[in-house]
Short mmCIF file of C-alpha atoms and ligand atoms in Angstrom, two decimals:
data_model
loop_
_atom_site.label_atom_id
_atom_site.label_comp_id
_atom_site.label_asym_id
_atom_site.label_seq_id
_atom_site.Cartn_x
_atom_site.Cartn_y
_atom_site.Cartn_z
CA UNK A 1333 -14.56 12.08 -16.98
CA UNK A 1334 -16.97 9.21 -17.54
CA UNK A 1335 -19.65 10.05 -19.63
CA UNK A 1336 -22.54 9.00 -16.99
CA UNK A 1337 -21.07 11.12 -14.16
CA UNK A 1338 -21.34 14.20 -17.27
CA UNK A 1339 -21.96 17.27 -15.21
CA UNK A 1340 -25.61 18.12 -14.88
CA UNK A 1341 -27.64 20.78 -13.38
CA UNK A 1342 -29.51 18.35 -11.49
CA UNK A 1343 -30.07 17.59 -8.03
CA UNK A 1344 -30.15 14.07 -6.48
CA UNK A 1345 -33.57 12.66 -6.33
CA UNK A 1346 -34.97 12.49 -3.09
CA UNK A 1347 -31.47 14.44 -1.53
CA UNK A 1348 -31.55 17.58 0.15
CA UNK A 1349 -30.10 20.50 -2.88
CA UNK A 1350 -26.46 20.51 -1.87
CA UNK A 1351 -25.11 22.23 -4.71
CA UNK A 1352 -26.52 23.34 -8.22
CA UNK A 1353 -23.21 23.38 -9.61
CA UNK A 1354 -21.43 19.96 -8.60
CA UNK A 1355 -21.79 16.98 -11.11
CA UNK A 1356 -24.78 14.58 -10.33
CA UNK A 1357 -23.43 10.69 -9.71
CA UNK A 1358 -25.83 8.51 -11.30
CA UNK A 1359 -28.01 6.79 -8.63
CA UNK A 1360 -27.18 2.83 -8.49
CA UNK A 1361 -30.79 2.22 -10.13
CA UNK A 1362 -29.63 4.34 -13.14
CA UNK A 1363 -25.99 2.63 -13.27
CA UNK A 1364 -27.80 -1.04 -12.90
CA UNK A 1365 -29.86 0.02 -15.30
CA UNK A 1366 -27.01 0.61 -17.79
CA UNK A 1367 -24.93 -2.33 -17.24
CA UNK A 1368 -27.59 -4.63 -17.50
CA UNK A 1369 -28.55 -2.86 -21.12
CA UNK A 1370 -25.04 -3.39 -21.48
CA UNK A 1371 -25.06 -7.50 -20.44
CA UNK A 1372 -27.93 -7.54 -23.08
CA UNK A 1373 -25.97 -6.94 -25.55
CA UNK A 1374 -23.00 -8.23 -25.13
CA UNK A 1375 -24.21 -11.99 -24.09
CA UNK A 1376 -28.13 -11.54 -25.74
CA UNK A 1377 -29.47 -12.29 -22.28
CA UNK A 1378 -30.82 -10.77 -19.04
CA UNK A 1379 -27.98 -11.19 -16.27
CA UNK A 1380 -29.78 -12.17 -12.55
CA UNK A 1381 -26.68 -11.23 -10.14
CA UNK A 1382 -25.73 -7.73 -9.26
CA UNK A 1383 -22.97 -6.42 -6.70
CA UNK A 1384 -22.60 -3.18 -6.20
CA UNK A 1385 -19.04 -1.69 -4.16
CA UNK A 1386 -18.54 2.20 -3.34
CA UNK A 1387 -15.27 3.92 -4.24
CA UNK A 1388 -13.85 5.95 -0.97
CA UNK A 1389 -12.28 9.51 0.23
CA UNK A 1390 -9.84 9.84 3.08
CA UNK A 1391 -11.07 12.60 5.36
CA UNK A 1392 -7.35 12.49 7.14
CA UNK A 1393 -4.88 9.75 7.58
CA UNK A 1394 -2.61 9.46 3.96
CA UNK A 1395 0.18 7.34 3.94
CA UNK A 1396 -0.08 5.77 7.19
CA UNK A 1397 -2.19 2.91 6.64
CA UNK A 1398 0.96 0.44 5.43
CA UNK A 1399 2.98 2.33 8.80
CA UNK A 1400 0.19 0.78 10.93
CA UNK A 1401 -2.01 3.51 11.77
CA UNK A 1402 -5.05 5.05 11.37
CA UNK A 1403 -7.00 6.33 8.85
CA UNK A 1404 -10.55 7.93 8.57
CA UNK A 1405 -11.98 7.54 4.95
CA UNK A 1406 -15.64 7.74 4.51
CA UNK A 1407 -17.31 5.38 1.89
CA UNK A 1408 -18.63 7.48 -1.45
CA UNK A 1409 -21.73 7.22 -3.40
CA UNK A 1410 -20.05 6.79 -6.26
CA UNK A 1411 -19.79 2.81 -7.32
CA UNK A 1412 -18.79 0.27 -9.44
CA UNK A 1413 -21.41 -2.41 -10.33
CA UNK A 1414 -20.50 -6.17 -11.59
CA UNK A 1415 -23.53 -7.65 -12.92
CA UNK A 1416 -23.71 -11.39 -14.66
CA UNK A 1417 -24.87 -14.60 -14.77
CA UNK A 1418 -23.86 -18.20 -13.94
CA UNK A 1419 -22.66 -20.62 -16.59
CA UNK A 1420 -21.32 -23.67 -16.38
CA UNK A 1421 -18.79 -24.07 -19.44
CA UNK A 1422 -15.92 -23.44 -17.08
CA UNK A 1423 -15.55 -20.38 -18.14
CA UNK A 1424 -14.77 -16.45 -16.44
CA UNK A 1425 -16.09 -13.98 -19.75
CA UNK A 1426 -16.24 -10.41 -18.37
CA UNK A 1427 -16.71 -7.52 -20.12
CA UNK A 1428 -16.03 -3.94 -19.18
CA UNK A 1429 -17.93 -0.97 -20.15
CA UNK A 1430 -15.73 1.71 -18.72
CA UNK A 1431 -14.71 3.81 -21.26
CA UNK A 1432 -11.18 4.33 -20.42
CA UNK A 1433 -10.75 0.54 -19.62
CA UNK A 1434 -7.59 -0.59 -21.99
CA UNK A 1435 -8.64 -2.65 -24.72
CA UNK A 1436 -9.82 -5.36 -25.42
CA UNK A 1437 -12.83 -4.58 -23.01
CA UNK A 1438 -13.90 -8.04 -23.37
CA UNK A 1439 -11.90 -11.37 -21.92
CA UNK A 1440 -12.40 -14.94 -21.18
CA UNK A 1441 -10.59 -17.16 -19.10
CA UNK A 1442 -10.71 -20.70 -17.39
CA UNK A 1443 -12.02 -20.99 -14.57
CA UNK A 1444 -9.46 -21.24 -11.54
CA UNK A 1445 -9.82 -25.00 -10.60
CA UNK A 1446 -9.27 -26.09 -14.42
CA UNK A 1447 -5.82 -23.39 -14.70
CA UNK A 1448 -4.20 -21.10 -12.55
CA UNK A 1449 -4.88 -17.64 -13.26
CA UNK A 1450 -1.85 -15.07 -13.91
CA UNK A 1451 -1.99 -11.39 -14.29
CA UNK A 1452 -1.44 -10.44 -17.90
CA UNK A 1453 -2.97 -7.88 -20.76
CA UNK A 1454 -5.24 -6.11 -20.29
CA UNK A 1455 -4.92 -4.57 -17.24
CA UNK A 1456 -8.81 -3.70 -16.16
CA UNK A 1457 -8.64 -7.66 -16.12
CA UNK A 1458 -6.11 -8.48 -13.63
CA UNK A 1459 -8.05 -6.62 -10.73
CA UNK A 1460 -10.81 -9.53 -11.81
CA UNK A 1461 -8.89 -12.01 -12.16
CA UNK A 1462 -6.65 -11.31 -8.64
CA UNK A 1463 -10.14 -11.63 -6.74
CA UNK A 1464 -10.69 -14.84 -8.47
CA UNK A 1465 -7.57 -16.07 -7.69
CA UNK A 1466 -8.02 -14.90 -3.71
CA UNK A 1467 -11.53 -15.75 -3.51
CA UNK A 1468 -12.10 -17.74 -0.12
CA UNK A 1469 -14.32 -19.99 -2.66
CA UNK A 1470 -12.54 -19.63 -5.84
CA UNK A 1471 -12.93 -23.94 -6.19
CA UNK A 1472 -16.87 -23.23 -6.22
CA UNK A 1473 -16.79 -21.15 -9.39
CA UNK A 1474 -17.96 -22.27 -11.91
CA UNK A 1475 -18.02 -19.81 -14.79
CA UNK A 1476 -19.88 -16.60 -15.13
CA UNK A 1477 -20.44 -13.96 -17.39
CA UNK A 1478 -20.30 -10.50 -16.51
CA UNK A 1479 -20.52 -6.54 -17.22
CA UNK A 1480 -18.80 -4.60 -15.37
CA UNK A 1481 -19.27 -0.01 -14.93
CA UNK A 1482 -18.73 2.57 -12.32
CA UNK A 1483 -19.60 5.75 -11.84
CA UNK A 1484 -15.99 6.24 -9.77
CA UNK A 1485 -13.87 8.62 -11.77
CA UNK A 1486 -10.76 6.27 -12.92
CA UNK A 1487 -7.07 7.83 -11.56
CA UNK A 1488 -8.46 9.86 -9.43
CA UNK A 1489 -7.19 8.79 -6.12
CA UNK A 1490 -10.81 7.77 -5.03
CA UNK A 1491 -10.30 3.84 -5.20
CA UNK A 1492 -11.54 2.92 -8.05
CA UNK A 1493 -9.79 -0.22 -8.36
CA UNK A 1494 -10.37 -1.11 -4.69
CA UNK A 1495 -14.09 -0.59 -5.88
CA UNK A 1496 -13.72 -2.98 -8.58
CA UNK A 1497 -11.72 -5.73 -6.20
CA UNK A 1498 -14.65 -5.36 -3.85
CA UNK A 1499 -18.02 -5.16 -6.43
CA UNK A 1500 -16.08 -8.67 -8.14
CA UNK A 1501 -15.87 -10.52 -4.70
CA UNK A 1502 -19.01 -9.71 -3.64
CA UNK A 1503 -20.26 -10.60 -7.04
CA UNK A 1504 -18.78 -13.95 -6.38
CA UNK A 1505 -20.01 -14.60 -2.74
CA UNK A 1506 -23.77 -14.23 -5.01
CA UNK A 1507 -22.58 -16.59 -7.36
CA UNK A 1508 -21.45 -18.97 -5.15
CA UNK A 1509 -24.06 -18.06 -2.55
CA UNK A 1510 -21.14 -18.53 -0.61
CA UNK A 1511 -20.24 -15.55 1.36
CA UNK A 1512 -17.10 -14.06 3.45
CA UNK A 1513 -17.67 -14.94 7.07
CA UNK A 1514 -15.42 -12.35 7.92
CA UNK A 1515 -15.59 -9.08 6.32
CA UNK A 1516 -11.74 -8.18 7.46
CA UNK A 1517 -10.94 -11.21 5.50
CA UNK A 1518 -12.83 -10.38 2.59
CA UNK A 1519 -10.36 -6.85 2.05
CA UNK A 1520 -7.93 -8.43 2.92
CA UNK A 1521 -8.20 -10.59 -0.12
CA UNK A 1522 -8.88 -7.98 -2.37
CA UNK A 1523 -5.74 -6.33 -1.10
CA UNK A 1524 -3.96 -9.46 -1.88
CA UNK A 1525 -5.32 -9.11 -5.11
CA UNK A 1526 -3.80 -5.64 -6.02
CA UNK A 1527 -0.66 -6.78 -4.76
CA UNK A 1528 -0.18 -9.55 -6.81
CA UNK A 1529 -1.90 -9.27 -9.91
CA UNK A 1530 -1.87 -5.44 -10.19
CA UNK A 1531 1.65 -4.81 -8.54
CA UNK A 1532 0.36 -2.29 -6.26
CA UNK A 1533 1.60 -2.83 -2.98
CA UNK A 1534 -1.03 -0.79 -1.35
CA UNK A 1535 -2.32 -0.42 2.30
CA UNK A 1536 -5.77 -1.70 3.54
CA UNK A 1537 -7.96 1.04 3.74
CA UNK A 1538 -9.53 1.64 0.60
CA UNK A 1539 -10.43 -2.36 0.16
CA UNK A 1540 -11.03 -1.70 4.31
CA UNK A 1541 -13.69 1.35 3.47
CA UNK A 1542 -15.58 -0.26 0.38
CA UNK A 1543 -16.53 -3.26 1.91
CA UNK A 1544 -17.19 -1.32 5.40
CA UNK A 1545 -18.19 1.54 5.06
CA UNK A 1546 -21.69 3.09 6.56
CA UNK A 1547 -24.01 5.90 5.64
CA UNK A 1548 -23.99 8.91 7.58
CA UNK A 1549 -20.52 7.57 9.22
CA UNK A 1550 -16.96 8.28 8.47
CA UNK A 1551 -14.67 4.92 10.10
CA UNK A 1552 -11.69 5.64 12.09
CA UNK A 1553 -9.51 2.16 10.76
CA UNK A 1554 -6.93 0.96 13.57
CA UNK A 1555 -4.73 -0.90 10.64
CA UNK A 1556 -2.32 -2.63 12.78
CA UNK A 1557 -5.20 -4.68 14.54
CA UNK A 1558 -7.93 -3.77 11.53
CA UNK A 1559 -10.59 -2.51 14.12
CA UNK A 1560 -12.90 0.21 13.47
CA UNK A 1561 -15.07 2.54 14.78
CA UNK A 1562 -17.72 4.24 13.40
CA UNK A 1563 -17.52 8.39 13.98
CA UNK A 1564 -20.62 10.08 12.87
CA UNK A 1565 -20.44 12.66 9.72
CA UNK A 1566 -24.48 13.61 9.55
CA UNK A 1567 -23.92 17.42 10.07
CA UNK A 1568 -26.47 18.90 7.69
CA UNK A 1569 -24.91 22.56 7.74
CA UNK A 1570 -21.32 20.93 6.50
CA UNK A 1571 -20.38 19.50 3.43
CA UNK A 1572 -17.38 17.14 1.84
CA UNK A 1573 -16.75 18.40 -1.60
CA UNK A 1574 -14.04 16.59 -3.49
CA UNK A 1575 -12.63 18.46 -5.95
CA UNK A 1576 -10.85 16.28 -8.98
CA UNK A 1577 -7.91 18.01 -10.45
CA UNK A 1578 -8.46 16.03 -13.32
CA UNK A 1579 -4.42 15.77 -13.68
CA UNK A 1580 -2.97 12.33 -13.35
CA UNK A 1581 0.78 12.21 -12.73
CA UNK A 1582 2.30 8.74 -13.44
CA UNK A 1583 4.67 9.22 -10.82
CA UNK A 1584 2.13 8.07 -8.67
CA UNK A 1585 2.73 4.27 -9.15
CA UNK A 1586 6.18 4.40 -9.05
CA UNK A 1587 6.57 6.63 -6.05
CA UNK A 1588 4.18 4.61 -3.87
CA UNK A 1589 6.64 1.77 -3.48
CA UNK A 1590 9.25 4.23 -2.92
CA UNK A 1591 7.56 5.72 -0.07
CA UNK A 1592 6.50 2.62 1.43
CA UNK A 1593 10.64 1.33 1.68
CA UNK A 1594 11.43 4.32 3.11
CA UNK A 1595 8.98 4.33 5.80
CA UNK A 1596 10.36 0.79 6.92
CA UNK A 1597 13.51 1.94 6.41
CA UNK A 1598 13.09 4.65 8.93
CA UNK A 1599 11.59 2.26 10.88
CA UNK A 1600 14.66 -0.24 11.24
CA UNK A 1601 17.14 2.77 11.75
CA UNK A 1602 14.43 3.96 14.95
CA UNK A 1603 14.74 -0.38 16.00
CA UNK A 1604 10.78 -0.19 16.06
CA UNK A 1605 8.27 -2.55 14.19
CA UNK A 1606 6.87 0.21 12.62
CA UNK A 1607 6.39 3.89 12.74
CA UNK A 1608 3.01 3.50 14.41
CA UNK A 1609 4.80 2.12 17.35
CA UNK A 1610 7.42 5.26 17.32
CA UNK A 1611 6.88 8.28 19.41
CA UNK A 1612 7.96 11.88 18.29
CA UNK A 1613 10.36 12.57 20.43
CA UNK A 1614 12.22 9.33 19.86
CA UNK A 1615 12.31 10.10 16.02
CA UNK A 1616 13.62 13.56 17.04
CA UNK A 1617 16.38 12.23 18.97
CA UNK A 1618 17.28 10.61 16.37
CA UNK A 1619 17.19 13.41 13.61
CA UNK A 1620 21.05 14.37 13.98
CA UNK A 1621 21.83 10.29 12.48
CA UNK A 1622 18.97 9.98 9.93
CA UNK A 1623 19.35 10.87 6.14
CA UNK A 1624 17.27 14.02 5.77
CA UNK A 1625 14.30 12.25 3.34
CA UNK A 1626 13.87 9.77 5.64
CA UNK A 1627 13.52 11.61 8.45
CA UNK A 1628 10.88 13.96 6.43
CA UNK A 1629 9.11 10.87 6.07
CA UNK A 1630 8.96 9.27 9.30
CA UNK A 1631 7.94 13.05 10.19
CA UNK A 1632 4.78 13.21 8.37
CA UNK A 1633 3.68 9.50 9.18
CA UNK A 1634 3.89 9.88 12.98
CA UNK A 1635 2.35 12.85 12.73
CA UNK A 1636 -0.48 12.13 10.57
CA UNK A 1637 -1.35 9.26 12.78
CA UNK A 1638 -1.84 11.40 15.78
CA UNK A 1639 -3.69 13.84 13.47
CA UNK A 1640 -5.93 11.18 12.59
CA UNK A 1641 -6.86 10.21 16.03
CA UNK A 1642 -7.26 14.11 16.94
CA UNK A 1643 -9.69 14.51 13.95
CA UNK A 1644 -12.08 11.73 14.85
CA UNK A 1645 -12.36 13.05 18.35
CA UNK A 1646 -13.00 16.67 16.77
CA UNK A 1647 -15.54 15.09 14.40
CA UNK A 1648 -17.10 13.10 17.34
CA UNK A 1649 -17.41 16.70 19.23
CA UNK A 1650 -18.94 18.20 15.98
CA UNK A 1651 -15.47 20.56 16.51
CA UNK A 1652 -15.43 21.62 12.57
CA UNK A 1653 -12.46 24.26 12.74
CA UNK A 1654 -10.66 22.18 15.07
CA UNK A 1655 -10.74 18.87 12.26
CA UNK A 1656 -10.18 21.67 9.24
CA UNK A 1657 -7.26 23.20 11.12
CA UNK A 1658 -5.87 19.09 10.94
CA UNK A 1659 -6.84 18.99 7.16
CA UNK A 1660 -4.72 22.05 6.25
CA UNK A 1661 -1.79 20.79 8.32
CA UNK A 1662 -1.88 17.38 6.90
CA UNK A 1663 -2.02 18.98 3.08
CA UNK A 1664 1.29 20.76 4.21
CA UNK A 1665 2.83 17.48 5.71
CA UNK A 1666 2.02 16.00 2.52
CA UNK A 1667 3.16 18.56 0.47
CA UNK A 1668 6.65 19.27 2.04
CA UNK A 1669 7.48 15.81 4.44
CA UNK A 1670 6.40 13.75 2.69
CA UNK A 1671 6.31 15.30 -0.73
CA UNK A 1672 3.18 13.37 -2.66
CA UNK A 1673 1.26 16.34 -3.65
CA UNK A 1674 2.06 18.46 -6.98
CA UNK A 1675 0.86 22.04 -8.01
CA UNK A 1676 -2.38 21.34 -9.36
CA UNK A 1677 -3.51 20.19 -5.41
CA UNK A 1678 -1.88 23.05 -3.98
CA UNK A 1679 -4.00 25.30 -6.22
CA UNK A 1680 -7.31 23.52 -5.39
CA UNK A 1681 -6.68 23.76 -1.66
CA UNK A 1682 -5.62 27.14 -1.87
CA UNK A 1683 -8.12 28.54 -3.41
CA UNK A 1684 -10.89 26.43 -1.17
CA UNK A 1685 -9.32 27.98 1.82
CA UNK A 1686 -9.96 31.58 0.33
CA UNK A 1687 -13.50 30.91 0.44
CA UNK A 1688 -15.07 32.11 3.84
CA UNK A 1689 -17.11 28.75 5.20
CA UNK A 1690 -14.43 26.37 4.23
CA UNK A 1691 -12.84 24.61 7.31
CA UNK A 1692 -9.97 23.00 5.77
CA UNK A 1693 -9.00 21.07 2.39
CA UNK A 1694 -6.03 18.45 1.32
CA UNK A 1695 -5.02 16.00 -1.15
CA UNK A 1696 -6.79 12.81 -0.84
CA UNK A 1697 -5.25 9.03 -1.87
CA UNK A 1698 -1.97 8.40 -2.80
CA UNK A 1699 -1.22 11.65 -4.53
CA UNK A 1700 0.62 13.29 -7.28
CA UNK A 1701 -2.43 14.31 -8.75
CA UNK A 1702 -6.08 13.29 -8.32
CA UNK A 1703 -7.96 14.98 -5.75
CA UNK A 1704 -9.17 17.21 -2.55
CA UNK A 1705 -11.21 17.01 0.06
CA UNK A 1706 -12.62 20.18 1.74
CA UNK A 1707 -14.92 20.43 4.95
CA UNK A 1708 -17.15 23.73 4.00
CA UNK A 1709 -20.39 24.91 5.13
CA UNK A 1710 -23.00 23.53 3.14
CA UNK A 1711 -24.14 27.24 2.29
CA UNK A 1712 -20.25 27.76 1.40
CA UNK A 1713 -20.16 24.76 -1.24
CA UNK A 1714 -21.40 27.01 -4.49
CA UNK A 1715 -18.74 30.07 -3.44
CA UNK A 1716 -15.49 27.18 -3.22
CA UNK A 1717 -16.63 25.79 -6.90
CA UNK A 1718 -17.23 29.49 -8.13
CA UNK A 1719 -13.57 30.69 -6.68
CA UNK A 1720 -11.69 27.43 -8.18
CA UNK A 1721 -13.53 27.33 -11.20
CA UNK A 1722 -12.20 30.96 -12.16
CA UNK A 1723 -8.95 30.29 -10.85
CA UNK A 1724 -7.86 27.25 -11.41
CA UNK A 1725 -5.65 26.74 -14.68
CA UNK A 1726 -6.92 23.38 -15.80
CA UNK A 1727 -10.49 21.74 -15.69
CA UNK A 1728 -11.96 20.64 -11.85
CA UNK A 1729 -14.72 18.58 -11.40
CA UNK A 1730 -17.12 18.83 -8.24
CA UNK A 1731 -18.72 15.86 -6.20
CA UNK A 1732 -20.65 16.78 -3.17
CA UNK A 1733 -19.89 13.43 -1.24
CA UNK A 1734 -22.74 11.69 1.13
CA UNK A 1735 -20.81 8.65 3.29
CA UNK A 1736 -22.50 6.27 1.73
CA UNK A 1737 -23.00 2.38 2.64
CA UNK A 1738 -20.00 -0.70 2.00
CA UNK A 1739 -20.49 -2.97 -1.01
CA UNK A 1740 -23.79 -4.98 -1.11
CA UNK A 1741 -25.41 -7.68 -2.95
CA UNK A 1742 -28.32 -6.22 -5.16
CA UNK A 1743 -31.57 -8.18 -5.85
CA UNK A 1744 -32.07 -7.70 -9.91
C1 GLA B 2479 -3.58 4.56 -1.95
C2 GLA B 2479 -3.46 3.18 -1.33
C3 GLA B 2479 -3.91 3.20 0.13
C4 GLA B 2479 -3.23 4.31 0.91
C5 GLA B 2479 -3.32 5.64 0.16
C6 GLA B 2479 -2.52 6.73 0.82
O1 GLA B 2479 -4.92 4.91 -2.03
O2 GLA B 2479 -4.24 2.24 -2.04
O3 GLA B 2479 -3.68 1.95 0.72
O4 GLA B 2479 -1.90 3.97 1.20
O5 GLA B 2479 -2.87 5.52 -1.18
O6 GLA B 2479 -3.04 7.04 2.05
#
């Protein structure tokens, strides 16, 4: 766990008391605050550009953003902030102080226009350097200097690197004063970035969500035409508590690309452009031909798409067991179709669903480790951290999660 998002018995300034005994997230005052100690001493100067970019959890809708689907993520208050200055010796010198960045937490690099910029060691860097690379103005940058922190837990399924694509491009639309006129493009090329330069070929949503999203709103993402809607998630007697297993399979990244070939490959047996465009019944028809995993697959997509839809409609009608009942079935999809999940989530949403006032709980992000996400009455939030706490084998950690606003330029 990062050391500023250290659990404290706190409650958010100016918040309503959600829970005495979730961790506090720093507030982005506090967080600017530290980076820009931190650009003091690293460059002996005061940086004048700030950018902040919210990490994300997925309400409902896993897996099915690279099938075409939907998804409903909600943007978190937890961010990662990129503040700097310009220079103008041609120059990209970033610094991270994250503490599990790998080292060395400090780089330099040409600026694109003077040399092409690859991905390379050390890996915090590439994420940087891929938005540089896919930045609609990358020919107007002249060199900058920059600090980067976050108070989103790293590995723990709630986009942190999507929140680091996001903070660096809208860094650069400040530094350039040059900004995305369309915000679709603007995730789209900080997707680009993580395919290329971190090797992660990854869906849309969580760039989608951190540049998007909007407080008090959850946003049901169309991601075959990259719509979305805003569905309203300002019920003050229910909560979102992510739970963080704290367990970080490395399965994860080389299972992702395994999932993602099998969904097309389901596709091309079922002749359809993806599995967003296939209907149940024409998958089932086809059960008797398909190899089993694939089939499991193609299973849990097309169902979690329709899921998704149901659960913005039973969000929009403020229907709270109706949306839990399609949390719980989704965790089960995920744990058996589609098989992303691993013990330590099946504990946590276990033991949330003992607790009477929780609606439903799953695994959240790409899986094999990382976290939940549980819909619980607020007056129900202490009870689920009390029951998991003395349950759970290793150590959780507890965010009580606002949806909070997209990514955002911040005047210093
Ligand atoms: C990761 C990816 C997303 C999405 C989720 C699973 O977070 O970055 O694009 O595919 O996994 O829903």
């Amino acid at each position: 766990m990062p050391r500023y998002l250290a659990k404290r018995r706190l409650v958010r300034r100016g918040a309503p008391p959600h829970s005495a005994m979730a961790c506090r997230t720093l507030e982005l005052d506090e967080l600017l605050a530290k980076a820009q100690n931190e650009f003091q001493q690293q460059f002996g100067a005061r940086p004048d550009i700030a950018a902040a970019a919210p990490g994300r959890v997925n309400l409902i809708g896993e897996h099915t953003d690279y099938n075409d689907g939907f998804v409903l993520p909600m943007a978190l208050p937890m961010v990662t902030v990129v503040v700097g200055r310009k220079t103008s010796d041609g120059r990209c010198t970033v610094a991270t102080a994250v503490p599990e960045a790998d080292e060395p937490r400090r780089v330099s690099f040409s600026v694109p226009s003077k040399q092409p910029l690859l991905p390379g060691s050390p890996k915090w860097a590439n994420y940087v350097k891929g938005v540089i690379a896919n930045f609609h103005a990358a020919s107007a940058v002249e060199g900058f200097e920059a600090v980067i922190l976050t108070t989103v837990p790293l590995g723990g399924g709630l986009s942190s690197s999507a929140s680091l694509e996001v903070a660096t491009y809208t860094f650069l639309e400040a530094l350039t004063n040059n900004q995305s006129k369309q915000l679709k493009d603007k995730a789209l090329a900080c997707q680009k970035a993580e395919h290329d330069f971190a090797g992660v070929p990854c869906g849309i949503m969580d760039q989608f969500i951190s540049v998007m999203g909007k407080k008090g709103n959850a946003l049901l993402i169309d991601c075959k035409s990259l719509e979305a809607e805003l569905v309203p998630l300002d019920d003050p007697k229910v909560a979102i508590l992510v739970t963080n297993s704290n367990v970080h399979h490395n399965l994860g990244s080389s299972e992702y690309p395994v999932r993602r070939r099998q969904c097309e490959e389901a596709a091309r047996i079922l002749k359809k452009p993806s599995l967003r465009a296939t209907k149940l019944e024409e998958l089932m028809a086809q059960e008797k031909t398909m190899d089993e995993v694939i089939f499991k697959r193609a299973l849990h997509v097309i169902g979690e798409i329709r899921r998704t839809e149901q659960a913005a409609l039973a969000l929009r009608v403020g229907d709270n067991a109706w949306l839990g009942r399609l949390m719980n079935e989704s965790h089960q999809s995920l744990r058996y179709d589609y098989e992303v999940s691993c013990p330590e989530l099946d504990l946590l949403v276990d033991y949330a669903n003992e607790v009477e006032g929780v609606w439903g709980s799953r695994m959240t992000g790409g899986g094999f480790g990382g976290c939940t996400v549980t819909l619980v009455n607020q007056d129900a939030v202490d009870k689920v951290i009390a029951n998991i706490s003395s349950k759970y084998p290793g150590k959780a950690t507890f965010y009580v999660a606002t949806p909070s606003d997209g990514a955002q330029i911040v005047k210093l």
